[in-house]
PDB file of C-alpha atoms and ligand atoms in Angstrom:
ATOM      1  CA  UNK A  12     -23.207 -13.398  20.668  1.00 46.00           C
ATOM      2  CA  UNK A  13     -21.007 -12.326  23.336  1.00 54.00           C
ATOM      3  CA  UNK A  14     -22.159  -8.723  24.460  1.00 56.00           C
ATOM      4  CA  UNK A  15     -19.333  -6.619  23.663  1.00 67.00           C
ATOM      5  CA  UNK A  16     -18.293  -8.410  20.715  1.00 73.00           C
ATOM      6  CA  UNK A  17     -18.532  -6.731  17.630  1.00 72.00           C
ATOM      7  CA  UNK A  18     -18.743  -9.829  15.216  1.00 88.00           C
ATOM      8  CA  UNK A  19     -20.578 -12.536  14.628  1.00 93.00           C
ATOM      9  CA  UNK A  20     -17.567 -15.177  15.541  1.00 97.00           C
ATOM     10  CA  UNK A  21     -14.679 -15.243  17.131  1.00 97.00           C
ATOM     11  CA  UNK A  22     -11.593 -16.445  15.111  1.00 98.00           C
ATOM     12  CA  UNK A  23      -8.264 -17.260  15.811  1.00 98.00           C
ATOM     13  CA  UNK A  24      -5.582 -17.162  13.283  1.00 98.00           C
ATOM     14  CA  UNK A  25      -1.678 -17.383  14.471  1.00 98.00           C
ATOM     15  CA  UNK A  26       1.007 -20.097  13.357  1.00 98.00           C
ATOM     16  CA  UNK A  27       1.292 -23.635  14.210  1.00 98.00           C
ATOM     17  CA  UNK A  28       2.069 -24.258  18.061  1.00 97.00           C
ATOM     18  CA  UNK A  29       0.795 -20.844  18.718  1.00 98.00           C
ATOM     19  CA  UNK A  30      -2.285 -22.855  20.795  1.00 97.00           C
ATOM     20  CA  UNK A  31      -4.944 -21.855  18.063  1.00 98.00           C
ATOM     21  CA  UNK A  32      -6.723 -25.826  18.841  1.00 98.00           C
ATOM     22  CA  UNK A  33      -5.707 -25.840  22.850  1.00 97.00           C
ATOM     23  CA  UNK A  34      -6.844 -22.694  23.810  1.00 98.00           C
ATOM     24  CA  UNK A  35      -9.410 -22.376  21.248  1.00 98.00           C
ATOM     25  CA  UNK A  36     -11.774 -25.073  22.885  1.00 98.00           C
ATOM     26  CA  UNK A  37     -11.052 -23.615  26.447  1.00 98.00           C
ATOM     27  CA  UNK A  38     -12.031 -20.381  25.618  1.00 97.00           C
ATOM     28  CA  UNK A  39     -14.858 -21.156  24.123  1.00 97.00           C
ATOM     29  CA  UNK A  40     -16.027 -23.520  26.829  1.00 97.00           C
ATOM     30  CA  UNK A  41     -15.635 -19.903  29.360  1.00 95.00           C
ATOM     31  CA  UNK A  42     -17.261 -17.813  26.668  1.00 94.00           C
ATOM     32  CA  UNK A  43     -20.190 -20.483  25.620  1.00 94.00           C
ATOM     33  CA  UNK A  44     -19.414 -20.327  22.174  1.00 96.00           C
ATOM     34  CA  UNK A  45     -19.209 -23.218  19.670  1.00 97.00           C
ATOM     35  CA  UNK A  46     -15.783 -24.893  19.315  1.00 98.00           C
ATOM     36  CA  UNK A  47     -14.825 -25.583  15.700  1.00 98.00           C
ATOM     37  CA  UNK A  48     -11.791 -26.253  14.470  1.00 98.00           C
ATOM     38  CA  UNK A  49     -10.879 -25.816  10.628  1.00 98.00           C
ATOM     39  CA  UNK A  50      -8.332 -28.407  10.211  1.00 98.00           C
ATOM     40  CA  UNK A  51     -10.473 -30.858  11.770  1.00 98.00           C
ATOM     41  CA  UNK A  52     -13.736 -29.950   9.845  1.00 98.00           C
ATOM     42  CA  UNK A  53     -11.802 -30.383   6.334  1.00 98.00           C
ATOM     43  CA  UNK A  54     -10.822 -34.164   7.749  1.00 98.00           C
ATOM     44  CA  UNK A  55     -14.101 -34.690   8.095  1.00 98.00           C
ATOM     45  CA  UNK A  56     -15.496 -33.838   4.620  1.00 98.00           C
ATOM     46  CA  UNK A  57     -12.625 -35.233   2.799  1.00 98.00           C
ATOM     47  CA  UNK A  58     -12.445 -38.666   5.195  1.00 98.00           C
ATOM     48  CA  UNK A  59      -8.958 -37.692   4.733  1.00 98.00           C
ATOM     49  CA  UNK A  60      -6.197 -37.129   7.528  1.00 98.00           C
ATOM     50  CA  UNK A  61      -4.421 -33.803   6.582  1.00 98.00           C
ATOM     51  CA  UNK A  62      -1.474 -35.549   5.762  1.00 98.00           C
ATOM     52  CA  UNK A  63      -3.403 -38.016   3.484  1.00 98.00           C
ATOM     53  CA  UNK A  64      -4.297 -34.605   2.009  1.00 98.00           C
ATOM     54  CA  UNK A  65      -1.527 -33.505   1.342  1.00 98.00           C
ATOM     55  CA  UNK A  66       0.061 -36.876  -0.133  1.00 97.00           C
ATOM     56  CA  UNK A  67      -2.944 -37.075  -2.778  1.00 98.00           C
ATOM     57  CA  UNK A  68      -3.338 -33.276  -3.775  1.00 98.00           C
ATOM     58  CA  UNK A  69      -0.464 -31.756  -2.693  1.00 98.00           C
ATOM     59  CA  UNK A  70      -0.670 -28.062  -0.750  1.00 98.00           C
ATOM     60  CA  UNK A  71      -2.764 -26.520  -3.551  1.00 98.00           C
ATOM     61  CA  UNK A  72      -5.197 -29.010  -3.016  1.00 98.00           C
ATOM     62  CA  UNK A  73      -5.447 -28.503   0.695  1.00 98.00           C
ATOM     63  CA  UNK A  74      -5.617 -25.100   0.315  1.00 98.00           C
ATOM     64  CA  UNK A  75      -8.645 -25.461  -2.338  1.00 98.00           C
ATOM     65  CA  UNK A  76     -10.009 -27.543   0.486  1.00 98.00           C
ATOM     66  CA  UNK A  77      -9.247 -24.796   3.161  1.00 98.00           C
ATOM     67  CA  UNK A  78     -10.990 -22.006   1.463  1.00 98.00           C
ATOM     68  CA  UNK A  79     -14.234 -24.357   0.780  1.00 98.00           C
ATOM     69  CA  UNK A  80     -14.229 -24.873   4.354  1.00 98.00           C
ATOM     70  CA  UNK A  81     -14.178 -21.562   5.919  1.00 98.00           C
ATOM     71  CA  UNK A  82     -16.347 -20.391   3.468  1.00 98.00           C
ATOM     72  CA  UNK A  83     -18.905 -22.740   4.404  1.00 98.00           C
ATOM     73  CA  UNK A  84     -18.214 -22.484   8.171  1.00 98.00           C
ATOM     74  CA  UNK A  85     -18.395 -18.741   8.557  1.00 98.00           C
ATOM     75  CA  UNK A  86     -21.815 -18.781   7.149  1.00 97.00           C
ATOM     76  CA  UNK A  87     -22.892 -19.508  10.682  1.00 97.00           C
ATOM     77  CA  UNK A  88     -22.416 -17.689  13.893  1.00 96.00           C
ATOM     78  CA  UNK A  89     -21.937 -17.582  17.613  1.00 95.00           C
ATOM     79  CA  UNK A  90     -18.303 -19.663  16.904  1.00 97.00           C
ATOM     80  CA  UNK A  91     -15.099 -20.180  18.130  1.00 98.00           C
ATOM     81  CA  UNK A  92     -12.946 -20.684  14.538  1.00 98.00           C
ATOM     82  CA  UNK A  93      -9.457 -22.349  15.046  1.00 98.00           C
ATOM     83  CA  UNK A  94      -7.869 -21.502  11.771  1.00 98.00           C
ATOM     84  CA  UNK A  95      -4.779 -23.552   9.758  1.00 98.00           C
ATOM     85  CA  UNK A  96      -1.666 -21.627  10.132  1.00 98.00           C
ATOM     86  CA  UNK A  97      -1.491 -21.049   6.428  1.00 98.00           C
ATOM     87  CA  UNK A  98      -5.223 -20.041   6.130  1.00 98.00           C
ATOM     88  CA  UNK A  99      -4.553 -16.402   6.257  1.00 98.00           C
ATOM     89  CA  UNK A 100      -2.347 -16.995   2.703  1.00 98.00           C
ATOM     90  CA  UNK A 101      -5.784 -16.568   0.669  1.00 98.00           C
ATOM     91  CA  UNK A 102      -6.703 -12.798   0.184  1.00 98.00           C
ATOM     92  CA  UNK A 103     -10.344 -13.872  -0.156  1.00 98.00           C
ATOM     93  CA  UNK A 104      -9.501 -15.571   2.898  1.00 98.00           C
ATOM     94  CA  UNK A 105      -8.768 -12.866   4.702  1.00 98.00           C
ATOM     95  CA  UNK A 106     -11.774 -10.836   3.682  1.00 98.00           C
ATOM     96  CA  UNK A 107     -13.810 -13.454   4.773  1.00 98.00           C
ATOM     97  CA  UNK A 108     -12.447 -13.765   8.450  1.00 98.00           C
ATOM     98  CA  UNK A 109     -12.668 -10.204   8.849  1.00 97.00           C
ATOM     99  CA  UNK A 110     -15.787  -9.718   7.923  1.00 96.00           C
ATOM    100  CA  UNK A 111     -16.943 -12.613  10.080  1.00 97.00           C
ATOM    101  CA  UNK A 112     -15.277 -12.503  12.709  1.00 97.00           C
ATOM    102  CA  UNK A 113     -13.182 -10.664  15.372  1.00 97.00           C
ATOM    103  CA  UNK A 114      -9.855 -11.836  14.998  1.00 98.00           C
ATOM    104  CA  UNK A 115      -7.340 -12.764  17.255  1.00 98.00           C
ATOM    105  CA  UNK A 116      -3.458 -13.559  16.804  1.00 98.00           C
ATOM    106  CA  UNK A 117      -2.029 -15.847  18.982  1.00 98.00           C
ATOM    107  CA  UNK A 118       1.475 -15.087  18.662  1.00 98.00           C
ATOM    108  CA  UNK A 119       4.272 -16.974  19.450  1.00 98.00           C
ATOM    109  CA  UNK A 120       8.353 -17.362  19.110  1.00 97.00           C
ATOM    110  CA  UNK A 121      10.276 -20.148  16.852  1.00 97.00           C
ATOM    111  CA  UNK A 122      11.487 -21.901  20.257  1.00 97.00           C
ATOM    112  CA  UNK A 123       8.468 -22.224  21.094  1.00 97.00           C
ATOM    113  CA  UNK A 124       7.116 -23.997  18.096  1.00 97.00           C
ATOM    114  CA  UNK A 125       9.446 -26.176  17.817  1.00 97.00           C
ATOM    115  CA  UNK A 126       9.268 -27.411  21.327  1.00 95.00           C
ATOM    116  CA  UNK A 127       5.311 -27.671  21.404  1.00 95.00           C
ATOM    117  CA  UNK A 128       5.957 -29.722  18.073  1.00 96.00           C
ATOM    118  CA  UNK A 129       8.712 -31.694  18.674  1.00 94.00           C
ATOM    119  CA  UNK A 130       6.904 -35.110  18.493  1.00 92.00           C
ATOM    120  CA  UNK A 131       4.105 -33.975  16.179  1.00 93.00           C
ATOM    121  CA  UNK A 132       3.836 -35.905  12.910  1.00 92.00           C
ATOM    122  CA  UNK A 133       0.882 -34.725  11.671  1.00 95.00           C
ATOM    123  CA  UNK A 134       1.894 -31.240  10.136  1.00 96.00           C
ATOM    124  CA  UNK A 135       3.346 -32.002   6.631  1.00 97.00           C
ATOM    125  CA  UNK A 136       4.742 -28.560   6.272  1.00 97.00           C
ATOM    126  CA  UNK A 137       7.278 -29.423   9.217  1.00 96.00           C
ATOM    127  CA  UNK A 138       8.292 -33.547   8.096  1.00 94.00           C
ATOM    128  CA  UNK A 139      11.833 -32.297   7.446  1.00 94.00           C
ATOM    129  CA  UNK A 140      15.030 -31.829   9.213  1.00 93.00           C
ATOM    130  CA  UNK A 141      15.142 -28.116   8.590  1.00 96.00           C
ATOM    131  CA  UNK A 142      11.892 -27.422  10.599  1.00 96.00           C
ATOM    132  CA  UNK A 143      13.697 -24.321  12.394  1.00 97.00           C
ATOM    133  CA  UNK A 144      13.954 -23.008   9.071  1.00 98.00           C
ATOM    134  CA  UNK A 145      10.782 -23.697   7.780  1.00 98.00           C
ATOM    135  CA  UNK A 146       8.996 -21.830  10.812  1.00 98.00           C
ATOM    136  CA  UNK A 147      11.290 -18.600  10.485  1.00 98.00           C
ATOM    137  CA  UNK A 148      10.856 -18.398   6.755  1.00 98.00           C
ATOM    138  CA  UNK A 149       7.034 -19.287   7.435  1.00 98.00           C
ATOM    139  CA  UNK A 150       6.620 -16.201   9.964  1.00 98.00           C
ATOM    140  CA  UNK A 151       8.651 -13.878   7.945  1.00 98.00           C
ATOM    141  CA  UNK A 152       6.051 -14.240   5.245  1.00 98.00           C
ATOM    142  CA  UNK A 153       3.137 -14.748   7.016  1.00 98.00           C
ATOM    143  CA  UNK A 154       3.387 -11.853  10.029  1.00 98.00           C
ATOM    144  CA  UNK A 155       2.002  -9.080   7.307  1.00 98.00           C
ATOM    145  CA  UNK A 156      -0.557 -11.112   6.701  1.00 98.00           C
ATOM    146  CA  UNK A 157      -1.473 -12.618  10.723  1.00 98.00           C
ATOM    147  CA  UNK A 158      -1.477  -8.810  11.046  1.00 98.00           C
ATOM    148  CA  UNK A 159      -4.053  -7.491   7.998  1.00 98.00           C
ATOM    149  CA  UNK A 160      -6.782  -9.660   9.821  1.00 98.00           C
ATOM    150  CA  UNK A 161      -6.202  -9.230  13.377  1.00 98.00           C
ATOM    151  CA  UNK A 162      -7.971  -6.695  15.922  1.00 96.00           C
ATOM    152  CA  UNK A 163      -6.215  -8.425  18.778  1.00 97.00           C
ATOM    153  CA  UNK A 164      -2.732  -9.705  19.549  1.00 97.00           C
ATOM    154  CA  UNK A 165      -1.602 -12.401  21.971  1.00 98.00           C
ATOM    155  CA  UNK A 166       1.261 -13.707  22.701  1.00 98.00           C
ATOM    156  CA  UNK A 167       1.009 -17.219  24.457  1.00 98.00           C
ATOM    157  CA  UNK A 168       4.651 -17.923  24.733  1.00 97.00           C
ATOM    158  CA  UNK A 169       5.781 -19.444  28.277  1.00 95.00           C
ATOM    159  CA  UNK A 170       1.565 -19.770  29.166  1.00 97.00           C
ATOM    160  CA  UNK A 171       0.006 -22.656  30.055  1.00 96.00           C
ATOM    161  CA  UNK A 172      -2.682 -23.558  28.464  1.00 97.00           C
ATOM    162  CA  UNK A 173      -5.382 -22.841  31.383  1.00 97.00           C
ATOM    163  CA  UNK A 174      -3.357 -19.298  31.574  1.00 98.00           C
ATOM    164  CA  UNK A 175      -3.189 -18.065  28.340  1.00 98.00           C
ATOM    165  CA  UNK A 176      -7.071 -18.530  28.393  1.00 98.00           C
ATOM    166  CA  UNK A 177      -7.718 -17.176  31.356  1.00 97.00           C
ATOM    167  CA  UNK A 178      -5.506 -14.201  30.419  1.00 98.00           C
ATOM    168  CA  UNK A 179      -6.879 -13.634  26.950  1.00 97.00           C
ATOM    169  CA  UNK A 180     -10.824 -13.873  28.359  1.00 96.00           C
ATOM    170  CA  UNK A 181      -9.381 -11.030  30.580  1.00 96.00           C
ATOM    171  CA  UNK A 182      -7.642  -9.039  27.778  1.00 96.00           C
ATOM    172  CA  UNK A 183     -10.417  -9.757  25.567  1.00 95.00           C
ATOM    173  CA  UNK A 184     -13.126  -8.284  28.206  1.00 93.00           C
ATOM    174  CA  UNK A 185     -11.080  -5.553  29.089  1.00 93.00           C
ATOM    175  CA  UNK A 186     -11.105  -4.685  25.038  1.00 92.00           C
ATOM    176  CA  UNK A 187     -14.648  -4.808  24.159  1.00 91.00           C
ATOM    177  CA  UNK A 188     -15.954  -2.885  27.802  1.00 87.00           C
ATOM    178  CA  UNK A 189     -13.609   0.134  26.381  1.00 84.00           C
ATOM    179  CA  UNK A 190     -15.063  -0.020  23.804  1.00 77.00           C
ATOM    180  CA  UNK A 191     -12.123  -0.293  20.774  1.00 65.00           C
ATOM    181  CA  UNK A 192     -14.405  -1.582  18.369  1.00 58.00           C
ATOM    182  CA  UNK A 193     -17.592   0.603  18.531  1.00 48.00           C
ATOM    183  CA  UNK A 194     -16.579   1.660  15.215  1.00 43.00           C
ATOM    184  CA  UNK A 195     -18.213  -0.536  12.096  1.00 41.00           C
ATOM    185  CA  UNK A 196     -15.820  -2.960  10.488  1.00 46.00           C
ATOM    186  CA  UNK A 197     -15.142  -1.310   7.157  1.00 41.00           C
ATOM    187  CA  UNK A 198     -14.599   2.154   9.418  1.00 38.00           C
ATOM    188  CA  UNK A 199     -11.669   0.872  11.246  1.00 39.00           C
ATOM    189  CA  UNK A 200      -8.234   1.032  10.046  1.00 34.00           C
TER     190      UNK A 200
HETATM  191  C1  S3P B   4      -0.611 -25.368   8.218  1.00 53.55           C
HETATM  192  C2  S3P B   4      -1.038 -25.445   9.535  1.00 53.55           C
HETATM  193  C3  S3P B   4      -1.828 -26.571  10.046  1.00 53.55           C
HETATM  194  C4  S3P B   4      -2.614 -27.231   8.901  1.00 53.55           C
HETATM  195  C5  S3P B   4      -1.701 -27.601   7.769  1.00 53.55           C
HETATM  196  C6  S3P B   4      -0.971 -26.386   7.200  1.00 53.55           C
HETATM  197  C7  S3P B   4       0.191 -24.193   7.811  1.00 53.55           C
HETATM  198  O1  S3P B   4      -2.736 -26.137  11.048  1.00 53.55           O
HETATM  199  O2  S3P B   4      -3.636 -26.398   8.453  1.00 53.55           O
HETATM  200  O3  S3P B   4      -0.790 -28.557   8.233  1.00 53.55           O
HETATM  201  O4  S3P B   4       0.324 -23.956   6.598  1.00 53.55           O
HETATM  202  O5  S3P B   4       0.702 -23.474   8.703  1.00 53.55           O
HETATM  203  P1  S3P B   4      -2.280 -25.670  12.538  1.00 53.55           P
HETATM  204  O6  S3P B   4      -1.865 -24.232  12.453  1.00 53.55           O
HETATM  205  O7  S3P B   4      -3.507 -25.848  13.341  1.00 53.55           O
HETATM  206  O8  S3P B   4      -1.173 -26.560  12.950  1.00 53.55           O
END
């Protein structure tokens, strides 16, 4: 796929409001990869919103849903995967995207979240008062993990849209012409 990169995909993993979806389709637009997005590919096989998804089979039954998904979709190659926030909860899910793909965490802070998802109704993990909460507890757990699977970091706090991608397409070519990941997968720490 894209000459320095090391995998066959690109994937982004990072919580919700990070701009896994936003950025995702930009940068793959400037990198001429394939746009999919995770969430939006489990809609489509279920004919289910997320939310319905939730309501009918609870979490675990999203999550079944989840690992089907990415299972099937990392078959392929020459994609740009935008991840669920909770997808990196699965250990077989991580294997999977890091063996697949080259991994990038888009980071971001609390504040940050909860402005990007003020109005947002469509994330059942956050239809609650205590949504602050919920995102603190949610990165607390979740940061070991984010960081298991990632070879890259980003941080997309106070970025535009249009910036952060230009700035990660820059970080990310910067990367790969040093050179970081000549090593094989499994040789890398
Ligand atoms: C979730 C994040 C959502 C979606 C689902 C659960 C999570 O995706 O998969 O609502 O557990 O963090 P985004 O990260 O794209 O919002």
């Amino acid at each position: 796929m894209l000459p320095m990169n090391p995998a066959p995909n690109l994937v982004l993993v990072g919580p919700m409001g990070a701009g896994k979806t936003s950025i995702g389709k930009r940068l793959a637009q400037r990198l001429g990869l394939r746009f999919v997005d995770a969430d939006h590919a489990i809609e489509q096989r279920t004919g289910a919103s997320i939310p319905m998804i939730f309501d009918c089979e609870g979490e675990t039954g999203f999550r079944q849903r989840e690992r089907a998904v990415l299972q099937e979709l990392l078959q392929a190659e020459g994609q740009l995967l935008a991840t669920g926030g909770g997808a990196v909860l699965a250990a077989e899910n991580r294997e999977l995207l890091r063996q697949r793909g080259f991994v990038i965490w888009l980071q971001t802070d609390v504040a940050s979240q909860l402005q990007r998802l003020a109005r947002d109704r469509t994330r059942p993990l956050l239809q609650r008062p205590d949504r602050e909460d919920v995102l603190r507890q949610m990165a607390e757990t979740r940061a070991p993990l984010y960081a298991e699977v990632a070879d890259f970091h980003f941080d997309t706090t106070g970025r535009s849209t249009a910036e952060a991608c230009s700035a990660l397409a820059h970080a990310l070519a910067a990367h790969w012409q040093r050179g970081d990941d000549e090593l094989p997968r499994d040789a890398r720490a």
